[in-house]
Amino acid sequence: TVVEEFRDTVYDIFDGGMPHMTAYNAPFDFGKFLNYDPWGWIDGDNYIEMPCLMDKATYVCKIRNRYGYKWPKVDEAINHMFSPRERREYDLHKEKHRALDDARLEANIMLKMID
């Protein structure tokens, strides 16, 4: 099937680990989605974990809630880490449910934390 072909392609990309990959809210993507069928990456050798940008951004943004610091949403991290001028200059705005926008914004968050 198309899903199986795509899954096999993704397996090939991830083969050997992912030392330079991350995700925003990785526990959700991998814990609730990608480690289960049809992906099936929870069968021992194929279980995938990666650094979570949202977790790291928590201690950069330091947005308080009644439990301490909250996990910042992508737009909260962008608004905290980038000045209004930078947000305009880099066109850092989020359109709802647009994977390319999410990837671009999350890459900017990662680069800002590295900087």
PDB file of C-alpha atoms in Angstrom:
ATOM      1  CA  THR A   1       0.000   0.000   0.000  1.00  0.00           C
ATOM      2  CA  VAL A   2       0.982   3.628  -0.249  1.00  0.00           C
ATOM      3  CA  VAL A   3       1.240   3.891   3.542  1.00  0.00           C
ATOM      4  CA  GLU A   4       3.606   0.903   3.693  1.00  0.00           C
ATOM      5  CA  GLU A   5       5.794   2.335   0.914  1.00  0.00           C
ATOM      6  CA  PHE A   6       5.943   5.694   2.673  1.00  0.00           C
ATOM      7  CA  ARG A   7       6.664   3.988   6.013  1.00  0.00           C
ATOM      8  CA  ASP A   8       9.545   2.038   4.444  1.00  0.00           C
ATOM      9  CA  THR A   9      10.987   5.240   2.967  1.00  0.00           C
ATOM     10  CA  VAL A  10      10.826   6.930   6.366  1.00  0.00           C
ATOM     11  CA  TYR A  11      12.459   3.880   8.010  1.00  0.00           C
ATOM     12  CA  ASP A  12      15.334   4.192   5.523  1.00  0.00           C
ATOM     13  CA  ILE A  13      15.771   7.875   6.400  1.00  0.00           C
ATOM     14  CA  PHE A  14      15.808   7.140  10.155  1.00  0.00           C
ATOM     15  CA  ASP A  15      17.989   4.033   9.888  1.00  0.00           C
ATOM     16  CA  GLY A  16      21.019   4.406  12.118  1.00  0.00           C
ATOM     17  CA  GLY A  17      19.434   6.918  14.479  1.00  0.00           C
ATOM     18  CA  MET A  18      18.654  10.585  14.320  1.00  0.00           C
ATOM     19  CA  PRO A  19      21.516  12.454  15.965  1.00  0.00           C
ATOM     20  CA  HIS A  20      20.595  15.761  14.316  1.00  0.00           C
ATOM     21  CA  MET A  21      16.800  15.663  14.423  1.00  0.00           C
ATOM     22  CA  THR A  22      14.334  17.125  16.855  1.00  0.00           C
ATOM     23  CA  ALA A  23      10.629  17.824  17.091  1.00  0.00           C
ATOM     24  CA  TYR A  24       8.326  20.267  18.822  1.00  0.00           C
ATOM     25  CA  ASN A  25       6.211  18.273  21.289  1.00  0.00           C
ATOM     26  CA  ALA A  26       8.035  15.079  20.342  1.00  0.00           C
ATOM     27  CA  PRO A  27       6.312  12.969  23.036  1.00  0.00           C
ATOM     28  CA  PHE A  28       2.973  13.606  21.329  1.00  0.00           C
ATOM     29  CA  ASP A  29       4.161  12.886  17.789  1.00  0.00           C
ATOM     30  CA  PHE A  30       6.083   9.768  18.714  1.00  0.00           C
ATOM     31  CA  GLY A  31       4.283   8.635  21.859  1.00  0.00           C
ATOM     32  CA  LYS A  32       0.788   8.924  20.466  1.00  0.00           C
ATOM     33  CA  PHE A  33       1.249   8.609  16.727  1.00  0.00           C
ATOM     34  CA  LEU A  34       4.444   7.460  15.041  1.00  0.00           C
ATOM     35  CA  ASN A  35       5.334   4.611  17.404  1.00  0.00           C
ATOM     36  CA  TYR A  36       2.044   2.848  16.630  1.00  0.00           C
ATOM     37  CA  ASP A  37       0.384   1.287  13.586  1.00  0.00           C
ATOM     38  CA  PRO A  38       0.632   1.765  10.702  1.00  0.00           C
ATOM     39  CA  TRP A  39       4.118   3.074  11.525  1.00  0.00           C
ATOM     40  CA  GLY A  40       4.823   0.497  14.217  1.00  0.00           C
ATOM     41  CA  TRP A  41       8.037   2.042  15.525  1.00  0.00           C
ATOM     42  CA  ILE A  42       7.497   0.631  19.003  1.00  0.00           C
ATOM     43  CA  ASP A  43       8.740  -2.896  18.295  1.00  0.00           C
ATOM     44  CA  GLY A  44      11.948  -2.602  20.294  1.00  0.00           C
ATOM     45  CA  ASP A  45      14.717  -1.876  17.793  1.00  0.00           C
ATOM     46  CA  ASN A  46      12.693   0.710  15.890  1.00  0.00           C
ATOM     47  CA  TYR A  47      11.429   2.718  18.888  1.00  0.00           C
ATOM     48  CA  ILE A  48      12.143   6.374  18.192  1.00  0.00           C
ATOM     49  CA  GLU A  49      12.899   9.128  20.672  1.00  0.00           C
ATOM     50  CA  MET A  50      14.312  12.524  19.899  1.00  0.00           C
ATOM     51  CA  PRO A  51      14.998  15.777  21.734  1.00  0.00           C
ATOM     52  CA  CYS A  52      11.879  17.866  22.287  1.00  0.00           C
ATOM     53  CA  LEU A  53      12.165  21.552  21.383  1.00  0.00           C
ATOM     54  CA  MET A  54       9.044  22.374  23.385  1.00  0.00           C
ATOM     55  CA  ASP A  55      10.618  20.927  26.521  1.00  0.00           C
ATOM     56  CA  LYS A  56      13.830  22.905  25.957  1.00  0.00           C
ATOM     57  CA  ALA A  57      11.871  26.100  25.155  1.00  0.00           C
ATOM     58  CA  THR A  58      10.047  25.770  28.487  1.00  0.00           C
ATOM     59  CA  TYR A  59      13.185  26.880  30.323  1.00  0.00           C
ATOM     60  CA  VAL A  60      13.973  29.636  27.835  1.00  0.00           C
ATOM     61  CA  CYS A  61      10.489  31.178  27.763  1.00  0.00           C
ATOM     62  CA  LYS A  62       9.720  30.628  31.468  1.00  0.00           C
ATOM     63  CA  ILE A  63       5.985  31.243  31.024  1.00  0.00           C
ATOM     64  CA  ARG A  64       4.433  30.608  34.421  1.00  0.00           C
ATOM     65  CA  ASN A  65       1.265  28.781  35.242  1.00  0.00           C
ATOM     66  CA  ARG A  66       0.041  27.519  38.599  1.00  0.00           C
ATOM     67  CA  TYR A  67       2.306  24.462  38.371  1.00  0.00           C
ATOM     68  CA  GLY A  68       5.521  26.288  37.479  1.00  0.00           C
ATOM     69  CA  TYR A  69       6.629  26.811  33.893  1.00  0.00           C
ATOM     70  CA  LYS A  70       4.264  25.719  31.140  1.00  0.00           C
ATOM     71  CA  TRP A  71       5.173  24.095  27.869  1.00  0.00           C
ATOM     72  CA  PRO A  72       5.016  26.972  25.391  1.00  0.00           C
ATOM     73  CA  LYS A  73       2.962  26.653  22.241  1.00  0.00           C
ATOM     74  CA  VAL A  74       4.887  27.432  19.061  1.00  0.00           C
ATOM     75  CA  ASP A  75       3.427  30.944  18.788  1.00  0.00           C
ATOM     76  CA  GLU A  76       4.198  31.637  22.470  1.00  0.00           C
ATOM     77  CA  ALA A  77       7.829  30.608  21.978  1.00  0.00           C
ATOM     78  CA  ILE A  78       8.108  32.738  18.835  1.00  0.00           C
ATOM     79  CA  ASN A  79       6.588  35.762  20.604  1.00  0.00           C
ATOM     80  CA  HIS A  80       8.907  35.319  23.576  1.00  0.00           C
ATOM     81  CA  MET A  81      12.154  34.671  21.693  1.00  0.00           C
ATOM     82  CA  PHE A  82      11.810  37.112  18.811  1.00  0.00           C
ATOM     83  CA  SER A  83      11.240  40.858  18.864  1.00  0.00           C
ATOM     84  CA  PRO A  84       8.333  42.287  16.844  1.00  0.00           C
ATOM     85  CA  ARG A  85      10.882  43.502  14.286  1.00  0.00           C
ATOM     86  CA  GLU A  86      12.428  40.016  13.973  1.00  0.00           C
ATOM     87  CA  ARG A  87       8.990  38.425  13.641  1.00  0.00           C
ATOM     88  CA  ARG A  88       8.195  40.798  10.753  1.00  0.00           C
ATOM     89  CA  GLU A  89      11.642  40.503   9.169  1.00  0.00           C
ATOM     90  CA  TYR A  90      11.634  36.692   9.264  1.00  0.00           C
ATOM     91  CA  ASP A  91       7.883  36.476   8.534  1.00  0.00           C
ATOM     92  CA  LEU A  92       7.327  34.456  11.700  1.00  0.00           C
ATOM     93  CA  HIS A  93       3.602  33.934  11.851  1.00  0.00           C
ATOM     94  CA  LYS A  94       1.665  30.731  12.150  1.00  0.00           C
ATOM     95  CA  GLU A  95      -1.169  29.583   9.978  1.00  0.00           C
ATOM     96  CA  LYS A  96      -3.281  26.946  11.678  1.00  0.00           C
ATOM     97  CA  HIS A  97      -2.511  23.356  10.744  1.00  0.00           C
ATOM     98  CA  ARG A  98       0.107  24.115   8.110  1.00  0.00           C
ATOM     99  CA  ALA A  99       2.974  21.644   8.407  1.00  0.00           C
ATOM    100  CA  LEU A 100       5.410  23.785   6.425  1.00  0.00           C
ATOM    101  CA  ASP A 101       4.722  26.808   8.653  1.00  0.00           C
ATOM    102  CA  ASP A 102       5.197  24.649  11.740  1.00  0.00           C
ATOM    103  CA  ALA A 103       8.502  23.267  10.461  1.00  0.00           C
ATOM    104  CA  ARG A 104       9.800  26.731   9.548  1.00  0.00           C
ATOM    105  CA  LEU A 105       8.799  28.261  12.889  1.00  0.00           C
ATOM    106  CA  GLU A 106      10.195  25.350  14.878  1.00  0.00           C
ATOM    107  CA  ALA A 107      13.483  25.546  12.970  1.00  0.00           C
ATOM    108  CA  ASN A 108      13.703  29.238  13.899  1.00  0.00           C
ATOM    109  CA  ILE A 109      13.021  28.395  17.551  1.00  0.00           C
ATOM    110  CA  MET A 110      15.800  25.795  17.515  1.00  0.00           C
ATOM    111  CA  LEU A 111      18.264  28.157  15.833  1.00  0.00           C
ATOM    112  CA  LYS A 112      17.433  30.923  18.307  1.00  0.00           C
ATOM    113  CA  MET A 113      18.081  28.583  21.256  1.00  0.00           C
ATOM    114  CA  ILE A 114      21.401  27.487  19.731  1.00  0.00           C
ATOM    115  CA  ASP A 115      22.430  31.100  19.075  1.00  0.00           C
TER     116      ASP A 115
END
